[in-house]
Coordinates of C-alpha atoms in Angstrom, one line a residue:
X1 CA -7.6 -1.4 -0.4
X2 CA -5.5 -1.9 -3.5
X3 CA -3.8 1.4 -4.4
X4 CA -4.5 2.5 -7.9
X5 CA -2.0 4.7 -9.7
X6 CA -4.8 6.6 -11.5
X7 CA -6.5 7.6 -8.3
X8 CA -3.2 8.6 -6.6
X9 CA -2.2 10.7 -9.6
X10 CA -5.7 12.3 -9.6
X11 CA -5.7 13.2 -5.9
X12 CA -2.2 14.5 -5.9
X13 CA -2.2 16.5 -9.2
X14 CA -5.7 17.9 -9.0
X15 CA -5.2 18.8 -5.3
X16 CA -2.0 20.7 -6.0
X17 CA -3.6 22.4 -9.0
X18 CA -6.7 23.6 -7.1
X19 CA -4.5 24.7 -4.1
X20 CA -2.2 26.6 -6.5
X21 CA -4.8 28.6 -8.3
X22 CA -7.0 29.2 -5.2
X23 CA -4.0 30.7 -3.4
X24 CA -3.1 32.8 -6.4
X25 CA -6.6 34.1 -6.6
X26 CA -6.5 35.0 -2.9
X27 CA -3.2 36.8 -3.4
X28 CA -4.7 38.7 -6.3
X29 CA -7.9 39.5 -4.5
X30 CA -6.3 40.9 -1.3
X31 CA -2.9 42.0 -2.7
X32 CA -1.1 39.7 -0.2
X33 CA 2.6 40.1 -0.2
X34 CA 2.4 43.0 -2.6
X35 CA 0.3 40.8 -5.0
X36 CA 1.4 38.7 -7.9
X37 CA 2.2 40.3 -11.3
X38 CA 0.4 39.3 -14.5
X39 CA 3.1 36.8 -15.6
X40 CA 3.1 35.0 -12.3
X41 CA -0.7 34.8 -12.2
X42 CA -0.8 33.4 -15.8
X43 CA 2.0 31.0 -15.0
X44 CA 0.1 29.8 -11.9
X45 CA -3.1 29.5 -13.9
X46 CA -1.4 27.6 -16.7
X47 CA 0.2 25.1 -14.4
X48 CA -3.0 24.7 -12.4
X49 CA -5.0 24.0 -15.5
X50 CA -2.5 21.3 -16.5
X51 CA -2.5 19.7 -13.1
X52 CA -6.3 19.8 -12.6
X53 CA -7.0 18.5 -16.1
X54 CA -4.4 15.7 -15.9
X55 CA -5.8 14.7 -12.5
X56 CA -9.4 14.6 -13.6
X57 CA -8.6 12.7 -16.8
X58 CA -6.5 10.2 -14.8
X59 CA -9.5 9.6 -12.5
X60 CA -11.6 8.2 -15.4
X61 CA -9.0 5.5 -15.9
X62 CA -10.1 4.0 -12.6
X63 CA -13.7 3.5 -13.8
X64 CA -14.6 0.0 -14.8
X65 CA -16.3 1.4 -17.9
X66 CA -14.9 4.9 -18.7
X67 CA -17.3 5.6 -21.5
X68 CA -20.1 5.7 -18.9
X69 CA -18.3 8.3 -16.8
X70 CA -21.0 10.8 -17.8
X71 CA -23.5 8.9 -15.7
X72 CA -21.7 9.9 -12.6
X73 CA -23.0 13.4 -13.0
X74 CA -26.6 12.3 -12.6
X75 CA -26.3 11.3 -8.9
X76 CA -25.7 14.8 -7.5
X77 CA -28.2 14.5 -4.7
X78 CA -26.8 11.3 -3.2
X79 CA -23.2 10.9 -4.4
X80 CA -20.1 12.9 -3.4
X81 CA -18.4 11.6 -6.5
X82 CA -21.1 13.1 -8.6
X83 CA -20.9 16.4 -6.7
X84 CA -17.1 16.5 -7.2
X85 CA -17.6 16.0 -10.9
X86 CA -20.3 18.7 -11.3
X87 CA -18.3 21.3 -9.2
X88 CA -15.1 20.5 -11.1
X89 CA -16.8 21.1 -14.4
X90 CA -18.5 24.3 -13.2
X91 CA -15.1 25.5 -12.0
X92 CA -13.5 25.7 -15.5
X93 CA -15.5 28.5 -17.1
X94 CA -15.1 30.8 -14.1
X95 CA -11.4 29.9 -13.8
X96 CA -10.8 30.6 -17.5
X97 CA -12.7 33.9 -17.5
X98 CA -10.6 35.0 -14.5
X99 CA -7.4 34.2 -16.4
X100 CA -8.8 36.1 -19.4
X101 CA -9.3 39.1 -17.2
X102 CA -5.8 38.8 -15.8
X103 CA -4.4 38.7 -19.4
X104 CA -6.3 41.7 -20.7
X105 CA -5.9 43.6 -17.5
X106 CA -2.2 44.3 -18.3
X107 CA -1.0 44.1 -14.7
X108 CA -4.2 45.2 -12.9
X109 CA -7.0 42.5 -12.7
X110 CA -10.3 44.2 -13.5
X111 CA -13.2 43.9 -11.1
X112 CA -15.3 41.5 -13.2
X113 CA -12.3 39.1 -13.4
X114 CA -11.9 39.3 -9.6
X115 CA -15.5 38.3 -9.3
X116 CA -15.1 35.3 -11.6
X117 CA -11.9 34.5 -9.6
X118 CA -13.8 34.5 -6.3
X119 CA -16.5 32.2 -7.7
X120 CA -13.7 29.9 -9.1
X121 CA -12.1 29.9 -5.6
X122 CA -15.3 28.8 -3.9
X123 CA -16.0 26.1 -6.5
X124 CA -12.4 24.8 -6.1
X125 CA -12.9 24.7 -2.4
X126 CA -16.1 22.8 -2.7
X127 CA -14.6 20.4 -5.2
X128 CA -11.7 19.6 -2.9
X129 CA -14.1 19.1 0.0
X130 CA -16.2 16.8 -2.1
X131 CA -13.2 14.7 -3.1
X132 CA -12.3 14.2 0.5
X133 CA -16.0 13.3 1.4
X134 CA -16.0 10.6 -1.3
X135 CA -13.8 8.6 1.1
X136 CA -15.0 10.0 4.5
X137 CA -18.6 9.0 3.7
X138 CA -17.7 5.3 3.4
X139 CA -18.7 3.9 6.8
X140 CA -17.5 0.4 5.7
X141 CA -13.9 1.5 5.9
X142 CA -13.0 2.7 9.3
X143 CA -9.7 4.3 8.2
X144 CA -11.6 6.6 5.9
X145 CA -14.8 7.3 7.8
X146 CA -13.5 10.4 9.6
X147 CA -13.7 14.2 9.3
X148 CA -9.9 14.1 9.4
X149 CA -9.9 12.8 5.8
X150 CA -11.4 15.9 4.0
X151 CA -9.4 18.2 6.4
X152 CA -6.2 16.3 5.5
X153 CA -7.0 16.6 1.8
X154 CA -7.6 20.3 2.0
X155 CA -4.5 21.1 4.0
X156 CA -2.4 18.9 1.6
X157 CA -3.7 20.7 -1.4
X158 CA -2.9 24.1 0.1
X159 CA 0.5 22.9 1.2
X160 CA 1.5 21.7 -2.3
X161 CA -0.2 24.8 -3.8
X162 CA 1.7 27.3 -1.8
X163 CA 5.1 25.7 -2.6
X164 CA 4.2 25.8 -6.3
X165 CA 3.1 29.4 -6.0
X166 CA 6.2 30.2 -4.1
X167 CA 8.3 28.7 -6.9
X168 CA 6.4 30.7 -9.6
X169 CA 6.2 34.0 -7.7
X170 CA 9.6 34.2 -6.0
X171 CA 11.2 37.6 -6.7
X172 CA 7.9 39.3 -7.4
X173 CA 6.7 39.4 -3.8
X174 CA 7.4 41.9 -1.1
X175 CA 8.2 41.0 1.5
X176 CA 9.4 37.5 0.7
X177 CA 9.6 36.7 4.4
X178 CA 5.8 36.8 4.7
X179 CA 5.5 34.3 1.9
X180 CA 7.9 32.0 3.7
X181 CA 6.0 32.3 6.9
X182 CA 2.7 31.4 5.2
X183 CA 4.3 28.4 3.4
X184 CA 5.9 27.2 6.7
X185 CA 2.5 27.6 8.5
X186 CA 0.7 25.6 5.8
X187 CA 3.3 22.9 5.9
X188 CA 3.2 22.6 9.7
X189 CA -0.6 22.6 9.6
X190 CA -0.7 19.8 7.1
X191 CA 1.9 17.8 9.1
X192 CA -0.1 18.2 12.3
X193 CA -3.4 17.1 10.7
X194 CA -1.7 14.1 9.2
X195 CA -0.1 13.2 12.5
X196 CA -3.4 13.3 14.3
X197 CA -4.9 11.1 11.6
X198 CA -2.1 8.5 11.9
X199 CA -2.5 8.5 15.7
X200 CA -6.3 8.1 15.4
X201 CA -6.1 5.4 12.8
X202 CA -3.6 3.4 14.9
X203 CA -6.1 3.0 17.7
X204 CA -7.8 -0.4 17.9
X205 CA -11.4 0.3 17.0
X206 CA -14.0 -0.4 14.4
X207 CA -16.2 -3.4 13.5
X208 CA -15.2 -7.0 14.4
X209 CA -16.4 -10.4 13.3
X210 CA -18.5 -10.4 16.4
X211 CA -20.3 -7.1 15.6
X212 CA -20.5 -8.0 12.0
X213 CA -22.3 -11.3 12.7
X214 CA -24.3 -10.0 15.7
X215 CA -22.9 -12.7 18.0
X216 CA -21.4 -10.6 20.7
X217 CA -21.6 -12.8 23.8
X218 CA -18.6 -15.0 22.9
X219 CA -15.6 -15.0 20.6
X220 CA -16.5 -15.7 17.0
X221 CA -14.0 -17.1 14.5
X222 CA -14.3 -18.0 10.9
X223 CA -12.8 -21.4 10.5
X224 CA -12.8 -21.5 6.7
X225 CA -13.5 -18.8 4.1
X226 CA -16.2 -19.6 1.5
X227 CA -13.7 -19.9 -1.4
X228 CA -10.4 -21.6 -2.2
X229 CA -9.0 -18.9 -4.5
X230 CA -8.8 -15.2 -4.5
X231 CA -11.8 -13.2 -5.6
X232 CA -12.5 -9.6 -6.8
X233 CA -13.2 -8.7 -3.2
X234 CA -10.0 -10.2 -1.8
X235 CA -8.0 -8.7 -4.6
X236 CA -9.4 -5.1 -4.4
X237 CA -10.5 -4.8 -0.8
X238 CA -8.1 -7.3 0.9
X239 CA -4.8 -5.8 -0.2
X240 CA -2.2 -5.4 2.6
X241 CA 1.0 -3.5 2.2
X242 CA 4.2 -5.3 3.5
X243 CA 4.7 -3.8 7.0
X244 CA 8.4 -2.9 6.3
X245 CA 7.3 -1.0 3.1
X246 CA 4.5 0.8 5.0
X247 CA 6.9 1.9 7.7
X248 CA 9.4 3.1 5.2
X249 CA 6.8 5.0 3.2
X250 CA 5.4 6.6 6.4
X251 CA 8.9 8.0 7.2
X252 CA 9.1 9.1 3.5
X253 CA 5.8 11.0 3.9
X254 CA 7.3 13.1 6.8
X255 CA 10.7 13.6 5.1
X256 CA 9.6 14.5 1.6
X257 CA 6.2 16.1 2.3
X258 CA 7.0 18.2 5.4
X259 CA 10.6 18.2 6.7
X260 CA 12.6 18.7 3.5
X261 CA 10.3 21.4 2.0
X262 CA 10.3 23.2 5.4
X263 CA 14.1 23.1 5.6
X264 CA 14.5 24.3 2.0
X265 CA 12.3 27.4 2.4
X266 CA 15.0 29.6 4.0
X267 CA 17.9 28.8 1.7
X268 CA 15.5 29.3 -1.2
X269 CA 14.9 32.9 0.0
X270 CA 18.6 33.6 0.2
X271 CA 19.3 32.2 -3.2
X272 CA 16.2 33.1 -5.4
X273 CA 16.3 31.6 -8.8
X274 CA 18.5 28.7 -7.7
X275 CA 15.8 26.2 -8.2
X276 CA 15.9 25.2 -4.5
X277 CA 12.2 26.1 -4.1
X278 CA 11.3 23.9 -7.0
X279 CA 13.1 21.1 -5.3
X280 CA 10.9 21.8 -2.2
X281 CA 7.7 21.8 -4.3
X282 CA 8.6 18.6 -6.1
X283 CA 9.6 17.0 -2.8
X284 CA 6.2 17.9 -1.3
X285 CA 4.4 16.3 -4.3
X286 CA 6.5 13.1 -4.0
X287 CA 5.6 13.0 -0.3
X288 CA 1.9 13.6 -1.1
X289 CA 2.0 10.6 -3.5
X290 CA 3.5 8.4 -0.8
X291 CA 0.8 9.6 1.6
X292 CA -1.9 8.8 -0.9
X293 CA -0.5 5.3 -1.5
X294 CA -0.5 4.5 2.2
X295 CA -4.0 6.0 2.5
X296 CA -5.3 3.3 0.2
X297 CA -3.0 0.5 1.2
X298 CA -3.8 0.8 5.0
X299 CA -7.6 1.0 4.5
X300 CA -9.5 -2.2 5.6
X301 CA -12.9 -2.8 4.2
X302 CA -15.3 -4.5 6.6
X303 CA -16.0 -7.2 4.0
X304 CA -12.5 -8.6 4.9
X305 CA -14.1 -9.9 8.1
X306 CA -15.9 -12.6 6.1
X307 CA -12.7 -13.6 4.4
X308 CA -10.6 -14.4 7.4
X309 CA -9.7 -11.0 8.9
X310 CA -10.7 -11.0 12.6
X311 CA -10.2 -7.4 13.2
X312 CA -9.9 -4.2 11.1

């Protein structure tokens, strides 16, 4: 599949935004690590608002006809894309009412605001899951049709979210060591899930030209595709990343998304305010962008079998 910048920006930015505010709400609800003060919660809410909004607006750039984007809301019963849009829109009023409560609470979030925060948390969780299911529900793309896809999307969102929250809340948490342990656990969990996905996707499996045509008793080979020039299908669904670039980016995913942020967590605790934790957060976002690019570039739509690909 051809990677689109708008979709990569959407999944990385909105995922980090939802992960950030959902973790902030959890910290506020249960007073984890001593809780976040009002300024940290408002800062987390403001950054999450920007990330989520930028991501959702970027997603409309991928539509063939953006002015008809509203129609996507009308397929709630059958479309994960529609469900994602509906839940994302429902998220905003509860999210903003929670932030209002944080602001007027003066350091102690009132009970009604915590209720709105809990609803916003659940809507954010469902929105993230729906985004992952947009891809996992496509049985024509073996690399996407897996429960690992929404799990990976959720763990990546919480990983980038905790690093952003760590950057915003450092110095206001007690003990800081607990925050580091939580961030390290989420980074390791995201790395394990992604590793399992890469192992699974590397296994030779999926539809072949034999199963696609129904001729399974002998080897089938297409001698000549039905066109002499590229088409929309070959352009959008037949994109193949250069192998050297794919390998380099896969190394980059591990270095920037997992290893570097993990290594930087401890020096960040010893030198709060040095900006090291922001480097870790930005590094994780860069690694997440690489991971998203590979997610699209390595996907093989079954339609490629009719255009010369003999295996997915």
